[in-house]
Structure formats: structure tokens, C-alpha cells
Amino acid sequence: MIDNKVVSALLPVKAFSRRVENKNIRHLGQYTLLERKILQLQKSKFIDRVYVGSDSDEILKVAEDFGALPIKRDAKACNESQASANLMIKDFVNRVDTDIAVWAHVTNPFVYEEHYDQAIEAFNVAEDYDSLVSLTEIQSHMWNKHFFPINFNPYAEKHPFASECDSYYYQNGAIFIQELDNFKSNSYFYGNKPRSFVLDEMVAYDINTPEEFEIAEQLQSYMDKLHGFSKT
């Protein structure tokens, strides 16, 4: 809770994963991706409850065992090949009760409680914004899809260092925050005036492929120790 507003995390977890078999219930260290994300969210000082929405009874049982609130969702709304992101969001947000909703993903295993707390605080004081979206900075020599430089002149008298180039940012999918009513009305991750919240590339690391899972296995012990992550 923050400023007398109930804060809930919404964690969509589908049964089927196209590229990594059983990804969401696969172990990364001591816990599965689902279990560690529930624990990370529960350790937040602002998050009152964690909703896990899934079409899988197995996943919902794990969620309940770890103290999350299970929400059974339609299989179609959990299948990205059959439903748009808007439909998936609309289906989930209309099944929960809260003031502020924090949309998170199990595939970002190194986003810890301090990052959620910082994001919630940033959203709460953002008077001129209606939502929050997490981004990651890229500061390098960037080229567009036509293979032309876009933030530096390679023919300038002095070649710029990467640190002198303008930064670009990409949406990392780790944290989205809105009031629940806004989620319901726009059926999207953020509104018309989102506030940016920058996460380091390592923190926002996203698992989508078997190779990325193997890399995460190498990072897990270091990242957990760095951020003091444990069940207690």
C-alpha cells in the first residue's frame, strides 16, 4: 500500500512456451522462474498482493502454494498467437481488484524488490503522468534499418566516443504501472502519458530462448548475491 492505495502485482503466466519448454516452471537456482518472481514481488514494501493469471492448473497450484492469488484465465487469452496483447491485458485486469496495478513478467528474473519499490514510488509522485514503463538505455554508435548512422556523423572531423553519442532507450517489458481503472479503459501496458523508469541491462535481462536461459543460469548466483535475494 502507498498513500492508502492498494497496490497489486499482476503476473501473467501461460502454460505453453514456444521456445523454451516449461520455461515458467523451470528452475533457475533454488526456485522456478514463477516462484522467484512471486517472492521478489512479495518482498516489496508496497505490494499488498500478487495475482497470478494462467490457463494452467499446475501453475495456479504453485502460485497458491507460494502465497499468490490464483486467477484462472481463458486459454485463448493466454495464447499470443490467438489473442492480441490488448485482449490479454483486458482479460486479466478485469479479474482483479486493486487501486494500482504493477504488471510484471517471470521472464525478468533479476528485477528485485528494490526495483519494484523504486518504480512504485516514482509512479506515485508522477503527477503529470498516467502510467510508468521501464526502459533500458543504449549509448553507442547506432544505425537504422537502412544501415545509416542515426546518432553520430562518421565523417566528422573528430570521431565521437560512444559516451558522447545521444542515448536511445528500448522497452524492456519488466515493469508497467497504472491505476487499475486506466488498465481497464485502455487495455494496454501504459497510458497516453507514461513516465519512464530506467533499468540497467543486467537487471532487465529477459529470457526468451534456451540460450538466454543458459546465460541466466550463469548470472543467477551473482545477481542474487548482489541484490540480497533469498526466501527470507
PDB file of C-alpha atoms in Angstrom:
ATOM      1  CA  MET A   1       0.000   0.000   0.000  1.00  0.00           C
ATOM      2  CA  ILE A   2       1.152   3.527  -0.767  1.00  0.00           C
ATOM      3  CA  ASP A   3      -0.725   6.676   0.279  1.00  0.00           C
ATOM      4  CA  ASN A   4      -3.693   4.496   1.291  1.00  0.00           C
ATOM      5  CA  LYS A   5      -3.893   2.958  -2.177  1.00  0.00           C
ATOM      6  CA  VAL A   6      -3.833  -0.821  -2.553  1.00  0.00           C
ATOM      7  CA  VAL A   7      -1.018  -2.000  -4.798  1.00  0.00           C
ATOM      8  CA  SER A   8      -1.195  -5.380  -6.520  1.00  0.00           C
ATOM      9  CA  ALA A   9       1.184  -7.161  -8.846  1.00  0.00           C
ATOM     10  CA  LEU A  10      -0.277  -8.856 -11.919  1.00  0.00           C
ATOM     11  CA  LEU A  11       1.768 -11.768 -13.174  1.00  0.00           C
ATOM     12  CA  PRO A  12       0.570 -13.400 -16.415  1.00  0.00           C
ATOM     13  CA  VAL A  13       1.946 -16.937 -16.708  1.00  0.00           C
ATOM     14  CA  LYS A  14       0.846 -19.081 -19.622  1.00  0.00           C
ATOM     15  CA  ALA A  15       1.101 -22.847 -19.718  1.00  0.00           C
ATOM     16  CA  PHE A  16       2.763 -23.120 -23.118  1.00  0.00           C
ATOM     17  CA  SER A  17       6.125 -21.671 -24.128  1.00  0.00           C
ATOM     18  CA  ARG A  18       7.107 -21.866 -27.792  1.00  0.00           C
ATOM     19  CA  ARG A  19      10.878 -21.535 -27.497  1.00  0.00           C
ATOM     20  CA  VAL A  20      11.776 -22.798 -24.005  1.00  0.00           C
ATOM     21  CA  GLU A  21       9.859 -25.875 -22.855  1.00  0.00           C
ATOM     22  CA  ASN A  22       8.116 -25.394 -19.486  1.00  0.00           C
ATOM     23  CA  LYS A  23      10.009 -22.126 -19.131  1.00  0.00           C
ATOM     24  CA  ASN A  24       7.847 -20.575 -16.439  1.00  0.00           C
ATOM     25  CA  ILE A  25       8.173 -23.542 -14.073  1.00  0.00           C
ATOM     26  CA  ARG A  26      11.778 -24.341 -14.892  1.00  0.00           C
ATOM     27  CA  HIS A  27      14.301 -23.898 -12.082  1.00  0.00           C
ATOM     28  CA  LEU A  28      16.766 -21.033 -12.042  1.00  0.00           C
ATOM     29  CA  GLY A  29      18.787 -21.817  -8.955  1.00  0.00           C
ATOM     30  CA  GLN A  30      16.678 -22.801  -5.952  1.00  0.00           C
ATOM     31  CA  TYR A  31      13.386 -21.607  -7.413  1.00  0.00           C
ATOM     32  CA  THR A  32      11.484 -21.789 -10.668  1.00  0.00           C
ATOM     33  CA  LEU A  33      11.033 -18.570 -12.629  1.00  0.00           C
ATOM     34  CA  LEU A  34       7.472 -18.355 -11.317  1.00  0.00           C
ATOM     35  CA  GLU A  35       8.424 -18.974  -7.692  1.00  0.00           C
ATOM     36  CA  ARG A  36      11.284 -16.483  -7.627  1.00  0.00           C
ATOM     37  CA  LYS A  37       9.163 -13.763  -9.230  1.00  0.00           C
ATOM     38  CA  ILE A  38       6.369 -14.263  -6.690  1.00  0.00           C
ATOM     39  CA  LEU A  39       8.944 -13.994  -3.885  1.00  0.00           C
ATOM     40  CA  GLN A  40      10.546 -10.890  -5.390  1.00  0.00           C
ATOM     41  CA  LEU A  41       7.167  -9.181  -5.633  1.00  0.00           C
ATOM     42  CA  GLN A  42       6.099 -10.251  -2.147  1.00  0.00           C
ATOM     43  CA  LYS A  43       9.257  -8.716  -0.667  1.00  0.00           C
ATOM     44  CA  SER A  44       8.235  -5.278  -1.948  1.00  0.00           C
ATOM     45  CA  LYS A  45       7.253  -2.930   0.860  1.00  0.00           C
ATOM     46  CA  PHE A  46       4.374  -1.530  -1.209  1.00  0.00           C
ATOM     47  CA  ILE A  47       2.838  -4.561  -2.940  1.00  0.00           C
ATOM     48  CA  ASP A  48      -0.111  -5.925  -0.954  1.00  0.00           C
ATOM     49  CA  ARG A  49      -0.977  -8.934  -3.086  1.00  0.00           C
ATOM     50  CA  VAL A  50       0.305 -10.855  -6.061  1.00  0.00           C
ATOM     51  CA  TYR A  51      -2.159 -12.151  -8.662  1.00  0.00           C
ATOM     52  CA  VAL A  52      -1.022 -14.959 -10.934  1.00  0.00           C
ATOM     53  CA  GLY A  53      -3.200 -15.355 -14.016  1.00  0.00           C
ATOM     54  CA  SER A  54      -2.886 -18.566 -16.008  1.00  0.00           C
ATOM     55  CA  ASP A  55      -4.701 -21.182 -18.050  1.00  0.00           C
ATOM     56  CA  SER A  56      -2.695 -23.904 -16.262  1.00  0.00           C
ATOM     57  CA  ASP A  57      -3.956 -25.576 -13.087  1.00  0.00           C
ATOM     58  CA  GLU A  58      -0.384 -26.667 -12.317  1.00  0.00           C
ATOM     59  CA  ILE A  59       0.872 -23.091 -12.445  1.00  0.00           C
ATOM     60  CA  LEU A  60      -2.040 -21.840 -10.350  1.00  0.00           C
ATOM     61  CA  LYS A  61      -1.333 -24.507  -7.717  1.00  0.00           C
ATOM     62  CA  VAL A  62       2.298 -23.378  -7.478  1.00  0.00           C
ATOM     63  CA  ALA A  63       1.146 -19.771  -7.201  1.00  0.00           C
ATOM     64  CA  GLU A  64      -1.248 -20.595  -4.372  1.00  0.00           C
ATOM     65  CA  ASP A  65       1.408 -22.633  -2.545  1.00  0.00           C
ATOM     66  CA  PHE A  66       3.681 -19.575  -2.623  1.00  0.00           C
ATOM     67  CA  GLY A  67       1.029 -17.235  -1.270  1.00  0.00           C
ATOM     68  CA  ALA A  68      -0.140 -15.642  -4.505  1.00  0.00           C
ATOM     69  CA  LEU A  69      -3.771 -15.294  -5.566  1.00  0.00           C
ATOM     70  CA  PRO A  70      -4.530 -17.658  -8.479  1.00  0.00           C
ATOM     71  CA  ILE A  71      -6.715 -16.379 -11.307  1.00  0.00           C
ATOM     72  CA  LYS A  72      -7.915 -18.936 -13.862  1.00  0.00           C
ATOM     73  CA  ARG A  73      -7.887 -17.346 -17.297  1.00  0.00           C
ATOM     74  CA  ASP A  74      -9.259 -18.424 -20.656  1.00  0.00           C
ATOM     75  CA  ALA A  75      -6.748 -20.372 -22.723  1.00  0.00           C
ATOM     76  CA  LYS A  76      -7.320 -18.081 -25.712  1.00  0.00           C
ATOM     77  CA  ALA A  77      -6.431 -15.008 -23.662  1.00  0.00           C
ATOM     78  CA  CYS A  78      -3.123 -16.646 -22.712  1.00  0.00           C
ATOM     79  CA  ASN A  79      -2.155 -17.561 -26.267  1.00  0.00           C
ATOM     80  CA  GLU A  80      -0.305 -14.801 -28.107  1.00  0.00           C
ATOM     81  CA  SER A  81      -0.985 -16.485 -31.458  1.00  0.00           C
ATOM     82  CA  GLN A  82      -4.744 -16.215 -30.893  1.00  0.00           C
ATOM     83  CA  ALA A  83      -5.120 -13.025 -28.882  1.00  0.00           C
ATOM     84  CA  SER A  84      -3.642  -9.546 -29.089  1.00  0.00           C
ATOM     85  CA  ALA A  85      -1.792  -8.004 -26.161  1.00  0.00           C
ATOM     86  CA  ASN A  86      -4.803  -5.747 -25.666  1.00  0.00           C
ATOM     87  CA  LEU A  87      -7.139  -8.712 -25.265  1.00  0.00           C
ATOM     88  CA  MET A  88      -4.757 -10.488 -22.889  1.00  0.00           C
ATOM     89  CA  ILE A  89      -4.457  -7.383 -20.723  1.00  0.00           C
ATOM     90  CA  LYS A  90      -8.198  -6.716 -20.747  1.00  0.00           C
ATOM     91  CA  ASP A  91      -8.953 -10.296 -19.728  1.00  0.00           C
ATOM     92  CA  PHE A  92      -6.567 -10.198 -16.756  1.00  0.00           C
ATOM     93  CA  VAL A  93      -7.234  -6.723 -15.349  1.00  0.00           C
ATOM     94  CA  ASN A  94     -10.981  -7.316 -15.287  1.00  0.00           C
ATOM     95  CA  ARG A  95     -10.480 -10.296 -12.956  1.00  0.00           C
ATOM     96  CA  VAL A  96      -8.628  -8.465 -10.147  1.00  0.00           C
ATOM     97  CA  ASP A  97      -9.392  -5.842  -7.503  1.00  0.00           C
ATOM     98  CA  THR A  98      -6.865  -3.143  -6.600  1.00  0.00           C
ATOM     99  CA  ASP A  99      -6.117   0.572  -6.868  1.00  0.00           C
ATOM    100  CA  ILE A 100      -2.699   0.406  -8.508  1.00  0.00           C
ATOM    101  CA  ALA A 101      -1.582  -2.478 -10.718  1.00  0.00           C
ATOM    102  CA  VAL A 102       2.044  -3.449 -11.318  1.00  0.00           C
ATOM    103  CA  TRP A 103       2.332  -5.627 -14.432  1.00  0.00           C
ATOM    104  CA  ALA A 104       5.373  -7.919 -14.239  1.00  0.00           C
ATOM    105  CA  HIS A 105       6.829 -10.936 -16.028  1.00  0.00           C
ATOM    106  CA  VAL A 106       8.547 -14.063 -14.727  1.00  0.00           C
ATOM    107  CA  THR A 107      10.977 -13.843 -17.651  1.00  0.00           C
ATOM    108  CA  ASN A 108      12.778 -10.909 -15.989  1.00  0.00           C
ATOM    109  CA  PRO A 109      14.346 -12.898 -13.129  1.00  0.00           C
ATOM    110  CA  PHE A 110      16.751 -10.183 -11.977  1.00  0.00           C
ATOM    111  CA  VAL A 111      14.221  -7.458 -11.233  1.00  0.00           C
ATOM    112  CA  TYR A 112      14.168  -7.477  -7.436  1.00  0.00           C
ATOM    113  CA  GLU A 113      12.017  -5.896  -4.734  1.00  0.00           C
ATOM    114  CA  GLU A 114      14.045  -2.670  -4.630  1.00  0.00           C
ATOM    115  CA  HIS A 115      13.378  -2.079  -8.313  1.00  0.00           C
ATOM    116  CA  TYR A 116       9.635  -2.569  -7.866  1.00  0.00           C
ATOM    117  CA  ASP A 117       9.673  -0.267  -4.822  1.00  0.00           C
ATOM    118  CA  GLN A 118      11.558   2.441  -6.703  1.00  0.00           C
ATOM    119  CA  ALA A 119       9.193   2.171  -9.661  1.00  0.00           C
ATOM    120  CA  ILE A 120       6.072   2.338  -7.478  1.00  0.00           C
ATOM    121  CA  GLU A 121       7.414   5.394  -5.653  1.00  0.00           C
ATOM    122  CA  ALA A 122       8.285   7.056  -8.961  1.00  0.00           C
ATOM    123  CA  PHE A 123       4.782   6.391 -10.294  1.00  0.00           C
ATOM    124  CA  ASN A 124       3.125   7.626  -7.113  1.00  0.00           C
ATOM    125  CA  VAL A 125       4.787  11.066  -7.258  1.00  0.00           C
ATOM    126  CA  ALA A 126       4.428  11.457 -11.034  1.00  0.00           C
ATOM    127  CA  GLU A 127       1.589  13.994 -11.026  1.00  0.00           C
ATOM    128  CA  ASP A 128       1.834  14.822 -14.725  1.00  0.00           C
ATOM    129  CA  TYR A 129       1.885  11.190 -15.862  1.00  0.00           C
ATOM    130  CA  ASP A 130      -0.765   8.476 -16.015  1.00  0.00           C
ATOM    131  CA  SER A 131       1.480   5.399 -16.085  1.00  0.00           C
ATOM    132  CA  LEU A 132       5.042   4.091 -15.847  1.00  0.00           C
ATOM    133  CA  VAL A 133       7.080   1.983 -18.250  1.00  0.00           C
ATOM    134  CA  SER A 134      10.550   0.532 -17.658  1.00  0.00           C
ATOM    135  CA  LEU A 135      13.221   1.174 -20.273  1.00  0.00           C
ATOM    136  CA  THR A 136      16.879   0.331 -20.772  1.00  0.00           C
ATOM    137  CA  GLU A 137      19.436   2.775 -22.141  1.00  0.00           C
ATOM    138  CA  ILE A 138      21.661   2.121 -25.133  1.00  0.00           C
ATOM    139  CA  GLN A 139      24.503   4.586 -25.619  1.00  0.00           C
ATOM    140  CA  SER A 140      26.528   3.545 -28.600  1.00  0.00           C
ATOM    141  CA  HIS A 141      27.029   4.216 -32.292  1.00  0.00           C
ATOM    142  CA  MET A 142      23.539   3.464 -33.607  1.00  0.00           C
ATOM    143  CA  TRP A 143      22.475   2.617 -37.160  1.00  0.00           C
ATOM    144  CA  ASN A 144      18.954   2.391 -38.594  1.00  0.00           C
ATOM    145  CA  LYS A 145      17.423  -0.446 -40.608  1.00  0.00           C
ATOM    146  CA  HIS A 146      18.769   1.126 -43.812  1.00  0.00           C
ATOM    147  CA  PHE A 147      22.287   0.917 -42.354  1.00  0.00           C
ATOM    148  CA  PHE A 148      22.816   4.627 -41.881  1.00  0.00           C
ATOM    149  CA  PRO A 149      24.213   6.144 -38.672  1.00  0.00           C
ATOM    150  CA  ILE A 150      21.497   7.903 -36.694  1.00  0.00           C
ATOM    151  CA  ASN A 151      23.238   9.484 -33.691  1.00  0.00           C
ATOM    152  CA  PHE A 152      26.711  10.308 -34.987  1.00  0.00           C
ATOM    153  CA  ASN A 153      28.492  11.517 -38.101  1.00  0.00           C
ATOM    154  CA  PRO A 154      31.167   9.024 -39.155  1.00  0.00           C
ATOM    155  CA  TYR A 155      32.665  11.640 -41.484  1.00  0.00           C
ATOM    156  CA  ALA A 156      33.035  14.372 -38.883  1.00  0.00           C
ATOM    157  CA  GLU A 157      36.439  15.885 -38.230  1.00  0.00           C
ATOM    158  CA  LYS A 158      36.542  14.129 -34.858  1.00  0.00           C
ATOM    159  CA  HIS A 159      35.080  10.670 -34.356  1.00  0.00           C
ATOM    160  CA  PRO A 160      32.768  10.761 -31.304  1.00  0.00           C
ATOM    161  CA  PHE A 161      33.203   8.300 -28.462  1.00  0.00           C
ATOM    162  CA  ALA A 162      30.173   6.134 -27.705  1.00  0.00           C
ATOM    163  CA  SER A 163      29.774   8.062 -24.445  1.00  0.00           C
ATOM    164  CA  GLU A 164      29.333  11.253 -26.485  1.00  0.00           C
ATOM    165  CA  CYS A 165      26.522   9.870 -28.646  1.00  0.00           C
ATOM    166  CA  ASP A 166      22.879  10.544 -27.855  1.00  0.00           C
ATOM    167  CA  SER A 167      21.257   7.728 -25.908  1.00  0.00           C
ATOM    168  CA  TYR A 168      18.397   5.584 -27.140  1.00  0.00           C
ATOM    169  CA  TYR A 169      16.053   3.537 -24.978  1.00  0.00           C
ATOM    170  CA  TYR A 170      14.194   0.300 -25.526  1.00  0.00           C
ATOM    171  CA  GLN A 171      11.116  -1.011 -23.748  1.00  0.00           C
ATOM    172  CA  ASN A 172      12.342  -3.994 -21.717  1.00  0.00           C
ATOM    173  CA  GLY A 173       8.959  -5.387 -20.601  1.00  0.00           C
ATOM    174  CA  ALA A 174       9.957  -5.663 -16.945  1.00  0.00           C
ATOM    175  CA  ILE A 175       7.618  -3.181 -15.212  1.00  0.00           C
ATOM    176  CA  PHE A 176       4.408  -1.427 -16.233  1.00  0.00           C
ATOM    177  CA  ILE A 177       2.326   0.503 -13.684  1.00  0.00           C
ATOM    178  CA  GLN A 178      -1.090   2.122 -13.936  1.00  0.00           C
ATOM    179  CA  GLU A 179      -4.143   2.644 -11.824  1.00  0.00           C
ATOM    180  CA  LEU A 180      -6.407  -0.334 -12.418  1.00  0.00           C
ATOM    181  CA  ASP A 181      -9.148   1.838 -13.926  1.00  0.00           C
ATOM    182  CA  ASN A 182      -6.704   3.037 -16.573  1.00  0.00           C
ATOM    183  CA  PHE A 183      -5.637  -0.516 -17.363  1.00  0.00           C
ATOM    184  CA  LYS A 184      -9.305  -1.374 -17.836  1.00  0.00           C
ATOM    185  CA  SER A 185     -10.047   1.602 -20.059  1.00  0.00           C
ATOM    186  CA  ASN A 186      -7.024   1.428 -22.360  1.00  0.00           C
ATOM    187  CA  SER A 187      -6.369  -2.348 -22.327  1.00  0.00           C
ATOM    188  CA  TYR A 188      -2.685  -1.650 -22.740  1.00  0.00           C
ATOM    189  CA  PHE A 189       0.557  -1.674 -20.755  1.00  0.00           C
ATOM    190  CA  TYR A 190       0.620   2.103 -20.283  1.00  0.00           C
ATOM    191  CA  GLY A 191      -1.433   5.198 -20.967  1.00  0.00           C
ATOM    192  CA  ASN A 192      -1.050   8.352 -23.047  1.00  0.00           C
ATOM    193  CA  LYS A 193       1.469   9.996 -20.714  1.00  0.00           C
ATOM    194  CA  PRO A 194       3.841   7.324 -19.392  1.00  0.00           C
ATOM    195  CA  ARG A 195       6.729   8.126 -17.111  1.00  0.00           C
ATOM    196  CA  SER A 196       9.990   6.384 -17.951  1.00  0.00           C
ATOM    197  CA  PHE A 197      11.820   4.261 -15.391  1.00  0.00           C
ATOM    198  CA  VAL A 198      15.300   3.184 -16.441  1.00  0.00           C
ATOM    199  CA  LEU A 199      16.630  -0.248 -15.522  1.00  0.00           C
ATOM    200  CA  ASP A 200      20.161  -1.491 -16.085  1.00  0.00           C
ATOM    201  CA  GLU A 201      20.534  -4.026 -18.899  1.00  0.00           C
ATOM    202  CA  MET A 202      21.574  -6.782 -16.486  1.00  0.00           C
ATOM    203  CA  VAL A 203      18.634  -6.117 -14.162  1.00  0.00           C
ATOM    204  CA  ALA A 204      16.158  -6.090 -17.038  1.00  0.00           C
ATOM    205  CA  TYR A 205      17.615  -9.265 -18.577  1.00  0.00           C
ATOM    206  CA  ASP A 206      14.815 -11.122 -20.375  1.00  0.00           C
ATOM    207  CA  ILE A 207      14.631 -14.863 -21.059  1.00  0.00           C
ATOM    208  CA  ASN A 208      13.068 -15.901 -24.364  1.00  0.00           C
ATOM    209  CA  THR A 209      15.364 -18.585 -25.772  1.00  0.00           C
ATOM    210  CA  PRO A 210      17.213 -21.668 -24.484  1.00  0.00           C
ATOM    211  CA  GLU A 211      20.496 -19.789 -24.900  1.00  0.00           C
ATOM    212  CA  GLU A 212      19.224 -16.881 -22.808  1.00  0.00           C
ATOM    213  CA  PHE A 213      18.144 -19.323 -20.099  1.00  0.00           C
ATOM    214  CA  GLU A 214      21.651 -20.815 -20.026  1.00  0.00           C
ATOM    215  CA  ILE A 215      23.150 -17.342 -19.661  1.00  0.00           C
ATOM    216  CA  ALA A 216      20.701 -16.584 -16.839  1.00  0.00           C
ATOM    217  CA  GLU A 217      21.897 -19.713 -15.058  1.00  0.00           C
ATOM    218  CA  GLN A 218      25.414 -18.293 -15.100  1.00  0.00           C
ATOM    219  CA  LEU A 219      24.224 -14.902 -13.829  1.00  0.00           C
ATOM    220  CA  GLN A 220      21.799 -16.109 -11.157  1.00  0.00           C
ATOM    221  CA  SER A 221      24.156 -16.621  -8.222  1.00  0.00           C
ATOM    222  CA  TYR A 222      25.975 -13.334  -8.807  1.00  0.00           C
ATOM    223  CA  MET A 223      22.802 -11.282  -9.253  1.00  0.00           C
ATOM    224  CA  ASP A 224      21.026 -12.846  -6.267  1.00  0.00           C
ATOM    225  CA  LYS A 225      24.033 -12.181  -4.033  1.00  0.00           C
ATOM    226  CA  LEU A 226      24.389  -8.631  -5.342  1.00  0.00           C
ATOM    227  CA  HIS A 227      20.754  -7.843  -4.545  1.00  0.00           C
ATOM    228  CA  GLY A 228      20.463  -9.911  -1.361  1.00  0.00           C
ATOM    229  CA  PHE A 229      17.758 -12.172  -2.709  1.00  0.00           C
ATOM    230  CA  SER A 230      16.601 -15.083  -0.569  1.00  0.00           C
ATOM    231  CA  LYS A 231      13.271 -16.512   0.535  1.00  0.00           C
ATOM    232  CA  THR A 232      13.506 -14.958   3.998  1.00  0.00           C
TER     233      THR A 232
END
